[in-house]
Short mmCIF file of C-alpha atoms in Angstrom, two decimals:
data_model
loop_
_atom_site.label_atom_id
_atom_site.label_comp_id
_atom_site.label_asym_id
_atom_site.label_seq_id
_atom_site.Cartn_x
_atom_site.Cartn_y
_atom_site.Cartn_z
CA UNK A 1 37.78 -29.45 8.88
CA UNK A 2 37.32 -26.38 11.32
CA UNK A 3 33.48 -25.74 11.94
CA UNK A 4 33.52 -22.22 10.47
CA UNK A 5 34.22 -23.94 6.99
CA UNK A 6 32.02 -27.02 7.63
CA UNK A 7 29.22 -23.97 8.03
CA UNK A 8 29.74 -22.29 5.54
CA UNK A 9 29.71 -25.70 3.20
CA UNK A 10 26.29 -26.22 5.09
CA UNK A 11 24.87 -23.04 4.09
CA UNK A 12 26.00 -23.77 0.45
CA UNK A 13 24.65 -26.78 -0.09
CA UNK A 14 21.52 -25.44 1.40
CA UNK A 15 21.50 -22.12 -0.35
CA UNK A 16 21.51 -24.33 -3.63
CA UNK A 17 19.40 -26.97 -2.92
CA UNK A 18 16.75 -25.59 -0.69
CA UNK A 19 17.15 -28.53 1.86
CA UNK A 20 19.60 -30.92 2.94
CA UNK A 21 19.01 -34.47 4.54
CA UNK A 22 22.04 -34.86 7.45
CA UNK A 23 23.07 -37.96 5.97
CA UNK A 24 24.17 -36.77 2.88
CA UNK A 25 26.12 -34.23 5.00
CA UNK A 26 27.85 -36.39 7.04
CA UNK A 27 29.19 -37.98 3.51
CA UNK A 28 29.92 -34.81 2.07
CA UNK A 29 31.36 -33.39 4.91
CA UNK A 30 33.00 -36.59 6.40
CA UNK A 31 31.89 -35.90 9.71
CA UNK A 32 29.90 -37.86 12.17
CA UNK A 33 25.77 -37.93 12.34
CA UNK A 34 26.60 -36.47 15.91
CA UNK A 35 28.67 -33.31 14.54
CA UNK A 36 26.28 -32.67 11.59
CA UNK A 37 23.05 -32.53 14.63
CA UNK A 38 25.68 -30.22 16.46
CA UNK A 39 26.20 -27.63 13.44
CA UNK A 40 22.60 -27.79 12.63
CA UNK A 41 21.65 -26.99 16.07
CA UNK A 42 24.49 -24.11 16.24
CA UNK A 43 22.79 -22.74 12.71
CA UNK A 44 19.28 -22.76 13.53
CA UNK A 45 19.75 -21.10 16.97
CA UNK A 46 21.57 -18.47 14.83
CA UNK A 47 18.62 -17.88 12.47
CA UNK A 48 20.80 -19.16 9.14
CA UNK A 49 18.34 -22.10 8.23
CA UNK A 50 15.09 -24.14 9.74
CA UNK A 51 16.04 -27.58 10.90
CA UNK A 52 13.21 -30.18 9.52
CA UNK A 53 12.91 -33.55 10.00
CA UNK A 54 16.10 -36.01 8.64
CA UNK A 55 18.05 -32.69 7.91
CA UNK A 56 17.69 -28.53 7.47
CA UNK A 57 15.83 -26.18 5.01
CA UNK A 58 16.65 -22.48 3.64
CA UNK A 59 14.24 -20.09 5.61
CA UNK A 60 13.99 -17.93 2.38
CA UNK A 61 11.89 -21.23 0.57
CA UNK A 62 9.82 -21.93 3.68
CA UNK A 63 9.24 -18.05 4.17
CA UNK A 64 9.50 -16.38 1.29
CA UNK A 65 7.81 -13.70 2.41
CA UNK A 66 9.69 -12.75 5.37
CA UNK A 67 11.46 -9.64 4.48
CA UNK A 68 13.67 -10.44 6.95
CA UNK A 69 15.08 -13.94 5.28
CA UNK A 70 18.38 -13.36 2.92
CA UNK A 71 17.52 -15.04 -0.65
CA UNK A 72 20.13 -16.26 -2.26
CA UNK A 73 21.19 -15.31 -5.46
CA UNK A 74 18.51 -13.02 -6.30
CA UNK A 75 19.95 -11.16 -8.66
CA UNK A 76 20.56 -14.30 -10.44
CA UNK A 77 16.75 -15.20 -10.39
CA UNK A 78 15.64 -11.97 -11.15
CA UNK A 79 17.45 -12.21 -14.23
CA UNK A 80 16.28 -15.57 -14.85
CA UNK A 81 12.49 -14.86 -14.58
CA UNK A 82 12.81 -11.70 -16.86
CA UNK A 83 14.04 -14.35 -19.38
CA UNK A 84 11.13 -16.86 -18.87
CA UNK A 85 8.51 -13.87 -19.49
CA UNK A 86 9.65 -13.80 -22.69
CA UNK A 87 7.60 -17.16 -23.14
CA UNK A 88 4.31 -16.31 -21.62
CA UNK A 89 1.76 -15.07 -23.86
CA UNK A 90 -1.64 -13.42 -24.25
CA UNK A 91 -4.55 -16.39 -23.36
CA UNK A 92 -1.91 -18.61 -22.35
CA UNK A 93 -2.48 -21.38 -19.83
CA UNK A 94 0.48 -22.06 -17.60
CA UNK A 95 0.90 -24.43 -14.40
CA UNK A 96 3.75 -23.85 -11.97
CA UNK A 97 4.92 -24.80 -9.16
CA UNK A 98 7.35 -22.54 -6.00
CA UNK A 99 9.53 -21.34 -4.86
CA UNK A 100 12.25 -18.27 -4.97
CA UNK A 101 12.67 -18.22 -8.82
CA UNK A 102 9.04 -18.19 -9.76
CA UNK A 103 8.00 -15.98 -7.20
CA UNK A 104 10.11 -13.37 -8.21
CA UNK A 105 8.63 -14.34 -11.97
CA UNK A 106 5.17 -13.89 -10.61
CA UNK A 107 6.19 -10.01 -9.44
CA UNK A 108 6.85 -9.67 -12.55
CA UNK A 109 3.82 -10.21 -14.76
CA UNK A 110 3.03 -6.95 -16.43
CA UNK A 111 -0.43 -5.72 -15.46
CA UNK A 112 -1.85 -6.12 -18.74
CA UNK A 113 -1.18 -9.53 -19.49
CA UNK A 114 -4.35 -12.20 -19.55
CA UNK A 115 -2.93 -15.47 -18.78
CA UNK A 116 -4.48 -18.23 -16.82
CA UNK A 117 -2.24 -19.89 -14.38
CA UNK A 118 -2.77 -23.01 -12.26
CA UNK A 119 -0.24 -23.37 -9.16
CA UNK A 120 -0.12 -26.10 -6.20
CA UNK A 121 1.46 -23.07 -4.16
CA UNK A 122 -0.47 -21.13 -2.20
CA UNK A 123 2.45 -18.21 -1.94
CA UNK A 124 2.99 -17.99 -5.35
CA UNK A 125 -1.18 -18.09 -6.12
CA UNK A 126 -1.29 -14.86 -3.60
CA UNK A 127 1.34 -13.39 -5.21
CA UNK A 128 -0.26 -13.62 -8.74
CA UNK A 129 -3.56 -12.62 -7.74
CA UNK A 130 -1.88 -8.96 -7.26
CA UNK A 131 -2.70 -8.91 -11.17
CA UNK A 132 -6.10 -8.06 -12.25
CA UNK A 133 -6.16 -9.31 -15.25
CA UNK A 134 -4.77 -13.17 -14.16
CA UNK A 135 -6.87 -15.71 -13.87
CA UNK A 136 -5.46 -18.08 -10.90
CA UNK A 137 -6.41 -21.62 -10.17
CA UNK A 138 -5.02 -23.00 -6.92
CA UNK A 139 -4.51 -27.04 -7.10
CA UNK A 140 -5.33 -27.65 -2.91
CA UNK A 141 -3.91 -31.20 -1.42
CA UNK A 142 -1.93 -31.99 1.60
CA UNK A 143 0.77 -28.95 2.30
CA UNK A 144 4.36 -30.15 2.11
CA UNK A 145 5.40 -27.47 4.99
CA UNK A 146 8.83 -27.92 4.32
CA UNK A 147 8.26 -26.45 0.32
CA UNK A 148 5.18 -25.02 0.34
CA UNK A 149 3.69 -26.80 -1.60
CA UNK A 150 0.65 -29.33 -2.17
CA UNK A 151 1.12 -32.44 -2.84
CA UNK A 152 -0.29 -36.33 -2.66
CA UNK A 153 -2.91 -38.01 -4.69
CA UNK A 154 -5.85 -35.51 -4.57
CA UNK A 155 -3.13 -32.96 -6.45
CA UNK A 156 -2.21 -35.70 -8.86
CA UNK A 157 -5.84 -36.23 -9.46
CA UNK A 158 -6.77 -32.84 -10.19
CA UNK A 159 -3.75 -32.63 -12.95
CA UNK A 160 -5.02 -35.55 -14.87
CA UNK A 161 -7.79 -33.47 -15.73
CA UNK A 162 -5.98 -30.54 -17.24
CA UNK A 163 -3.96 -30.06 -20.12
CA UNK A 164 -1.67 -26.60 -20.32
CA UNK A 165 0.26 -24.63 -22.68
CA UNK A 166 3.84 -24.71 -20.49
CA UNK A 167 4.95 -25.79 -17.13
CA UNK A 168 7.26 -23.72 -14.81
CA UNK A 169 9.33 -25.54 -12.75
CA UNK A 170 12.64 -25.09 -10.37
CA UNK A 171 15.22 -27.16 -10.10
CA UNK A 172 16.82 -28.75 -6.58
CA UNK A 173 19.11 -30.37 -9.56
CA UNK A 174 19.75 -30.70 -12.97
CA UNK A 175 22.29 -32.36 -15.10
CA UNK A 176 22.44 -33.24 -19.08
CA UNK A 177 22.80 -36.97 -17.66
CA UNK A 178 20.32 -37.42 -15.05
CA UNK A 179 18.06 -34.62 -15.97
CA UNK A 180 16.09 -32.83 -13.34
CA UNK A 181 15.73 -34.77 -9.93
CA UNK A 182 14.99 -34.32 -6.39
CA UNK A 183 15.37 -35.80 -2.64
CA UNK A 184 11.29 -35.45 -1.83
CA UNK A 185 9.68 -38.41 -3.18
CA UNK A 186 5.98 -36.28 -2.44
CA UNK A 187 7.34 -34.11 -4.91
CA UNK A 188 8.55 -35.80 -6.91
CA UNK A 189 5.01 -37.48 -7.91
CA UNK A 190 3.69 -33.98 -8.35
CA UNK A 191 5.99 -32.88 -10.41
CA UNK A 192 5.92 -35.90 -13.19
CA UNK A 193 2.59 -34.98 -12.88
CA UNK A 194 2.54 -31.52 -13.59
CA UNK A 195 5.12 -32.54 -16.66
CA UNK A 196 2.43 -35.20 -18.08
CA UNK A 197 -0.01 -32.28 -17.80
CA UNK A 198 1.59 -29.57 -20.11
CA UNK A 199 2.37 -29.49 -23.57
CA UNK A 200 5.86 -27.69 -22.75
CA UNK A 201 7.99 -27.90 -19.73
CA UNK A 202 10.60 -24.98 -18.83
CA UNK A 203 13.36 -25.68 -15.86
CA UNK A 204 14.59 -22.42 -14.32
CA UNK A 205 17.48 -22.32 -12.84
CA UNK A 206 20.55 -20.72 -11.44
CA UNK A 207 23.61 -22.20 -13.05
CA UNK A 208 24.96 -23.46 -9.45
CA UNK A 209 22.88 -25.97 -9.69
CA UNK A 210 23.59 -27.46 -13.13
CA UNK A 211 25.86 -30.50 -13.52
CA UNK A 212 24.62 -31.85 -9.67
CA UNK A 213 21.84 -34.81 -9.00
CA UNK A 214 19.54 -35.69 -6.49
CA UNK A 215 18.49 -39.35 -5.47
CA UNK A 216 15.34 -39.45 -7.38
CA UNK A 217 14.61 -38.58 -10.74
CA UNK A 218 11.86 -36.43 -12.11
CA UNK A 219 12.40 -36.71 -15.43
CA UNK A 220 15.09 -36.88 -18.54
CA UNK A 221 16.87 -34.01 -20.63
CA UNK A 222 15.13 -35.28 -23.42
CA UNK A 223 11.55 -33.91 -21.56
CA UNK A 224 12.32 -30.93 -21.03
CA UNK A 225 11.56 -27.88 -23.32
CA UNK A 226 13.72 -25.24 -22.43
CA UNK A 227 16.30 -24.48 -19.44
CA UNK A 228 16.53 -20.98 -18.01
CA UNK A 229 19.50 -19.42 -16.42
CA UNK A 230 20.83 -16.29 -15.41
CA UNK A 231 23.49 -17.38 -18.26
CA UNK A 232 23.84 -15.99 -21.88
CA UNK A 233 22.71 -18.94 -24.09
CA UNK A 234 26.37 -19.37 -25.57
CA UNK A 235 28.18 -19.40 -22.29
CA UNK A 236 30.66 -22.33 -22.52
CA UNK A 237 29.12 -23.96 -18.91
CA UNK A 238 25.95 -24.75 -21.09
CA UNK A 239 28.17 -26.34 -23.69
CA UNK A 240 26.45 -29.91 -22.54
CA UNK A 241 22.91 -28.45 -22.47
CA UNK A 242 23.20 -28.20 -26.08
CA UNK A 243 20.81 -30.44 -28.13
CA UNK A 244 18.12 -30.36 -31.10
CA UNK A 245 15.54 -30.68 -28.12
CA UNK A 246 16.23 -28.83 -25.83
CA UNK A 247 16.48 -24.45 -25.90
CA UNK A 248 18.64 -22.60 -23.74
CA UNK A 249 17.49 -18.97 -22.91
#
């Protein structure tokens, strides 16, 4: 495979999933440890992603506000958090998480909506407190730098204590047999936490990322509430998505 089009498979796979560890590249890819350092060298010193430790990470979810960094898809999310307003409500409490998808929800919020919502990131806590009429809680714990996010058992603690009407949450990967999973076992935790603490979970995200796993598992189909695409709800690629539990917007 040339190195333009192992590049450009890079970028993909990081585009979609946020962050890539270099040995599932090398397997992908079927290229040596030693070329997959090389082309992550060659891409950072080009600006295309941030090289973190055991792999690489899209600039746009490190930095989301850096005008300057490309985010992928965003028509796609845009269209996606339009759909999930549709579920927030008047003296609703809502806990979310990051990222590119919920940020772009949180610009979003029409000014005269009261809703209290709890986040464990600080970008998309800033972004919400832009509305006057929010009420924002920030969960604080150890920063994962490489999402943005806090995590670790002081955040786990603090979510034992609450109880909300609907959790927000991206997806690194989602299928209708593994359900939604991840690579970061940190967030992982936090996650199943933030599910145990809502009464409703949603899953946003871009249909790229259906029908594809990580290693670890957050949680089944069966848990979550409703999945969110940029997709009309009777588009054959949800066909599998279909169930008596699950709601497809």
């Amino acid at each position: 495979m040339r190195k333009e089009e192992r590049h450009k498979l890079i970028m993909r796979e990081i585009n979609l999933h946020n962050k890539v560890l270099s040995t599932d590249l090398s397997t992908l890819l079927n290229i040596s440890d030693d070329t997959v350092r090389r082309d992550l060298k060659e891409l950072a010193e080009t600006g295309m992603l941030l090289k973190v430790h055991g792999g690489a990470a899209s600039k746009s979810f490190v930095s989301p506000f850096n005008a300057q960094n490309e985010v992928y898809a965003l028509n796609e999310k845009k269209k996606i958090a339009e759909k999930t307003l549709k579920l927030i409500k008047n003296e609703m409490v809502i806990l979310t998480e990051g990222g590119t998808t919920i940020l772009e929800l949180a610009r979003m919020i029409p000014e005269n909506l009261r809703v209290t919502f709890f986040t464990i990131s600080p970008q998309v806590s800033i972004t919400l407190s832009d509305h006057s009429n929010l009420e924002v809680i920030t969960i604080g714990g150890k920063l994962n730098k490489n999402a943005n996010l806090h995590v670790g058992a002081s955040v786990i603690n603090q979510l034992v204590d609450i109880k909300v009407d609907l959790c927000l949450l991206g997806a690194n990967a989602f299928s209708s047999e593994e359900g939604l999973t991840d690579m970061d076992w940190d967030i992982v935790q936090v996650k199943k936490a933030i599910i145990r603490s809502s009464k409703k979970t949603a899953v946003l995200s871009i249909s790229e990322k259906l029908n594809s796993a990580q290693r670890i598992r957050i949680c089944g189909p069966n848990q979550i509430n409703y999945l969110i695409t940029e997709l009309p709800p009777d588009s054959p690629l949800l066909t599998n998505y279909r169930n008596d539990n699950l709601i497809l917007l």
